[in-house]
């Protein structure tokens, strides 16, 4: 494709932009799997995709970015979700729910996610790049939690530790799912991981009493105050009411 053709396409490719972006990602991964990441050049990718170099760099600043094409969108969605809170929700649970969005992004394209995982295990440079991406997620979570814990003396420390715990739990669930080839139940994996974090760090009684994965739920203690002259049926009724009618 000539430079003039590329410029014309750039002016008129509104709806086709996602298609071109996806074509570049598909071409890149086909070559990475066939030749290896280091042996594949940007020229090789654009040649296979049938576009010019300018088209590639319009979407991806560097070759490494084509391996992680969805993280900018995912990070933006996480930030928007964190900002959507009312301030009344449990901040630890809200941070955990934000992390779920990232794993859902991986699960939307299981084959691609598994291929990427296998590729990054082989290329040290991609592992380092991936760590930088993970740091951005952790930094975003920590910034949200610092705001929520601003009134606490240990607020900054607590925020950083919980953010790191959320990311570590998320990554454990993600790696478990990826190692299964995308076959395991990713929802169950992330639910168990996030339940562990909320049970460990949440200040809310409902969350602190939640069972950690593999543990039995803690028994609830109900205290009933009643007159000695009250009939037994009224005491039973009071207990049932406290337990929600169960």
Coordinates of C-alpha atoms in Angstrom, one line a residue:
X1 CA 0.0 0.0 0.0
X2 CA 1.4 3.4 -1.0
X3 CA 1.8 6.3 1.4
X4 CA -1.0 8.2 -0.5
X5 CA -3.3 5.2 -0.1
X6 CA -2.5 5.0 3.6
X7 CA -3.3 8.6 4.0
X8 CA -6.6 8.3 2.2
X9 CA -7.5 5.2 4.3
X10 CA -6.6 7.1 7.5
X11 CA -9.1 9.8 6.6
X12 CA -11.9 7.4 5.8
X13 CA -11.3 4.3 7.9
X14 CA -13.5 5.2 10.9
X15 CA -15.5 2.0 11.2
X16 CA -12.6 -0.1 9.8
X17 CA -10.1 0.9 12.4
X18 CA -10.9 -2.0 14.8
X19 CA -10.7 -4.4 11.8
X20 CA -7.2 -3.1 10.8
X21 CA -6.1 -3.2 14.4
X22 CA -7.3 -6.8 14.8
X23 CA -5.6 -7.7 11.5
X24 CA -2.3 -6.4 12.7
X25 CA -2.6 -8.4 16.0
X26 CA -3.6 -11.5 14.1
X27 CA -0.6 -11.2 11.7
X28 CA 1.8 -10.5 14.5
X29 CA 0.8 -13.5 16.5
X30 CA 0.9 -15.8 13.4
X31 CA 4.5 -14.7 12.9
X32 CA 5.5 -14.8 16.5
X33 CA 4.3 -18.4 16.8
X34 CA 5.9 -19.4 13.5
X35 CA 9.2 -17.6 13.7
X36 CA 9.5 -16.3 17.3
X37 CA 9.1 -12.9 18.7
X38 CA 12.7 -11.7 18.4
X39 CA 12.9 -12.9 14.8
X40 CA 9.7 -11.1 13.7
X41 CA 10.0 -7.5 12.6
X42 CA 7.4 -4.8 12.2
X43 CA 8.0 -4.9 8.5
X44 CA 7.1 -8.6 8.5
X45 CA 3.9 -7.9 10.4
X46 CA 2.7 -5.1 8.1
X47 CA 3.6 -7.1 5.1
X48 CA 1.5 -10.0 6.2
X49 CA -1.4 -7.7 7.2
X50 CA -1.2 -5.9 3.9
X51 CA -0.7 -2.4 5.3
X52 CA 2.1 0.1 5.7
X53 CA 4.4 0.9 8.6
X54 CA 2.5 4.0 9.5
X55 CA -0.7 2.0 10.0
X56 CA 1.1 -0.2 12.5
X57 CA 2.5 2.7 14.5
X58 CA -0.9 4.5 14.4
X59 CA -2.1 1.7 16.7
X60 CA 1.0 0.4 18.5
X61 CA 4.0 2.5 19.7
X62 CA 6.3 -0.6 19.6
X63 CA 6.3 -4.3 18.7
X64 CA 5.7 -5.2 22.3
X65 CA 2.5 -3.3 22.4
X66 CA 0.9 -5.6 19.8
X67 CA 1.2 -8.5 22.3
X68 CA -0.9 -6.6 24.8
X69 CA -3.4 -4.7 22.6
X70 CA -6.3 -4.7 25.1
X71 CA -4.7 -3.4 28.3
X72 CA -5.3 0.3 27.7
X73 CA -9.0 -0.3 27.3
X74 CA -9.0 -2.6 30.3
X75 CA -7.1 -0.1 32.5
X76 CA -9.6 2.7 31.4
X77 CA -12.5 0.5 32.3
X78 CA -11.0 -0.3 35.7
X79 CA -10.4 3.4 36.4
X80 CA -14.0 4.2 35.4
X81 CA -15.4 1.5 37.6
X82 CA -13.4 2.6 40.6
X83 CA -14.5 6.2 40.1
X84 CA -18.1 5.1 39.8
X85 CA -18.3 4.2 43.5
X86 CA -20.6 6.1 45.8
X87 CA -18.1 6.2 48.7
X88 CA -20.4 4.0 50.8
X89 CA -19.3 0.6 49.4
X90 CA -16.6 -1.5 51.0
X91 CA -13.4 -0.2 49.4
X92 CA -11.7 -3.6 49.5
X93 CA -14.6 -5.3 47.8
X94 CA -14.8 -2.5 45.3
X95 CA -11.2 -2.9 44.4
X96 CA -11.6 -6.7 44.1
X97 CA -14.6 -6.2 41.8
X98 CA -12.5 -3.9 39.6
X99 CA -9.8 -6.6 39.3
X100 CA -12.5 -9.0 38.1
X101 CA -12.9 -6.8 35.1
X102 CA -9.3 -7.5 34.0
X103 CA -9.7 -11.3 34.2
X104 CA -13.0 -11.0 32.3
X105 CA -11.0 -9.2 29.6
X106 CA -8.7 -12.2 29.3
X107 CA -11.6 -14.7 29.4
X108 CA -13.3 -12.9 26.4
X109 CA -10.6 -14.3 24.1
X110 CA -9.4 -17.5 25.7
X111 CA -7.3 -18.8 22.7
X112 CA -5.5 -15.5 22.3
X113 CA -4.9 -15.1 26.1
X114 CA -3.4 -18.6 26.3
X115 CA -1.2 -18.0 23.2
X116 CA 0.0 -14.7 24.8
X117 CA 0.7 -16.5 28.1
X118 CA 2.8 -19.1 26.4
X119 CA 4.6 -16.5 24.3
X120 CA 5.5 -14.3 27.3
X121 CA 6.9 -17.3 29.2
X122 CA 9.5 -17.7 26.4
X123 CA 10.5 -14.1 25.9
X124 CA 12.2 -12.3 28.8
X125 CA 11.5 -8.9 27.3
X126 CA 7.8 -9.6 27.1
X127 CA 7.8 -10.7 30.8
X128 CA 9.4 -7.4 31.8
X129 CA 6.8 -5.5 29.7
X130 CA 4.0 -7.5 31.3
X131 CA 5.3 -6.6 34.8
X132 CA 5.1 -2.9 33.8
X133 CA 1.5 -3.4 32.8
X134 CA 0.7 -5.1 36.1
X135 CA 2.3 -2.2 38.0
X136 CA -0.1 0.2 36.3
X137 CA -3.1 -1.8 37.5
X138 CA -1.7 -2.0 41.0
X139 CA -0.9 1.8 41.0
X140 CA -4.5 2.5 39.9
X141 CA -5.9 0.4 42.7
X142 CA -3.6 1.9 45.3
X143 CA -4.6 5.4 44.2
X144 CA -8.2 4.6 44.7
X145 CA -7.6 2.9 48.1
X146 CA -5.4 5.8 49.3
X147 CA -8.4 8.1 48.7
X148 CA -10.7 5.9 50.6
X149 CA -8.3 5.4 53.6
X150 CA -7.2 9.0 53.7
X151 CA -8.6 9.5 57.2
X152 CA -6.7 6.5 58.7
X153 CA -3.2 7.0 60.2
X154 CA -2.1 3.8 58.3
X155 CA -4.0 4.8 55.2
X156 CA -1.1 4.9 52.6
X157 CA 0.4 1.7 53.9
X158 CA -2.9 -0.1 54.1
X159 CA -3.8 1.0 50.5
X160 CA -0.5 -0.1 49.0
X161 CA -0.6 -3.5 50.8
X162 CA -4.2 -4.2 49.8
X163 CA -3.6 -3.2 46.2
X164 CA -0.7 -5.5 46.0
X165 CA -2.8 -8.3 47.6
X166 CA -5.6 -7.8 45.1
X167 CA -3.2 -7.9 42.2
X168 CA -1.4 -11.0 43.6
X169 CA -4.7 -12.8 44.1
X170 CA -6.0 -11.8 40.6
X171 CA -2.7 -13.1 39.0
X172 CA -3.0 -16.4 40.9
X173 CA -6.5 -16.9 39.5
X174 CA -5.4 -15.8 36.1
X175 CA -2.4 -18.1 35.9
X176 CA -4.4 -21.0 37.2
X177 CA -6.9 -20.5 34.4
X178 CA -4.2 -19.9 31.7
X179 CA -2.3 -23.1 32.8
X180 CA -5.5 -25.1 32.2
X181 CA -5.4 -23.9 28.6
X182 CA -8.5 -21.7 29.4
X183 CA -10.5 -24.7 30.3
X184 CA -11.0 -24.2 34.0
X185 CA -13.8 -22.1 35.5
X186 CA -12.3 -18.7 35.6
X187 CA -15.3 -17.3 37.5
X188 CA -14.8 -19.8 40.3
X189 CA -11.0 -19.1 40.3
X190 CA -11.4 -15.3 40.6
X191 CA -14.3 -15.6 43.1
X192 CA -12.1 -17.7 45.4
X193 CA -9.1 -15.4 45.1
X194 CA -11.1 -12.2 45.8
X195 CA -13.0 -13.8 48.7
X196 CA -9.6 -14.5 50.3
X197 CA -8.6 -10.9 50.0
X198 CA -11.9 -9.5 51.4
X199 CA -11.9 -12.0 54.2
X200 CA -8.4 -10.9 55.1
X201 CA -8.5 -7.2 54.7
X202 CA -12.1 -5.9 54.8
X203 CA -13.2 -3.9 57.9
X204 CA -16.9 -4.7 57.1
X205 CA -18.3 -7.3 59.5
X206 CA -20.1 -9.1 56.6
X207 CA -16.9 -9.5 54.7
X208 CA -14.6 -10.3 57.6
X209 CA -16.9 -13.2 58.6
X210 CA -16.8 -14.6 55.1
X211 CA -15.1 -18.0 54.7
X212 CA -11.7 -18.2 53.1
X213 CA -11.4 -20.7 50.2
X214 CA -11.3 -24.2 51.6
X215 CA -12.7 -23.1 55.0
X216 CA -16.1 -23.6 56.6
X217 CA -18.1 -20.3 57.3
X218 CA -17.7 -19.0 60.8
X219 CA -20.7 -19.6 63.1
X220 CA -22.8 -16.4 63.8
X221 CA -23.5 -15.5 67.4
X222 CA -26.9 -14.2 68.2
X223 CA -27.6 -12.4 71.5
X224 CA -31.3 -12.2 72.6
X225 CA -32.4 -9.9 75.4
X226 CA -35.8 -10.9 76.8
X227 CA -37.8 -10.7 80.0
X228 CA -37.8 -13.9 82.1
X229 CA -41.5 -13.8 82.0
X230 CA -41.6 -13.8 78.2
X231 CA -43.1 -17.0 76.8
X232 CA -40.8 -19.4 75.0
X233 CA -42.6 -18.9 71.7
X234 CA -41.8 -15.2 71.8
X235 CA -38.1 -15.9 72.4
X236 CA -38.1 -18.3 69.4
X237 CA -39.8 -15.7 67.3
X238 CA -37.1 -13.2 68.3
X239 CA -34.3 -15.5 67.4
X240 CA -36.0 -16.3 64.0
X241 CA -36.3 -12.6 63.3
X242 CA -32.6 -12.0 64.1
X243 CA -31.7 -14.8 61.7
X244 CA -33.8 -13.5 58.9
X245 CA -36.6 -16.0 59.4
X246 CA -34.4 -19.1 58.9

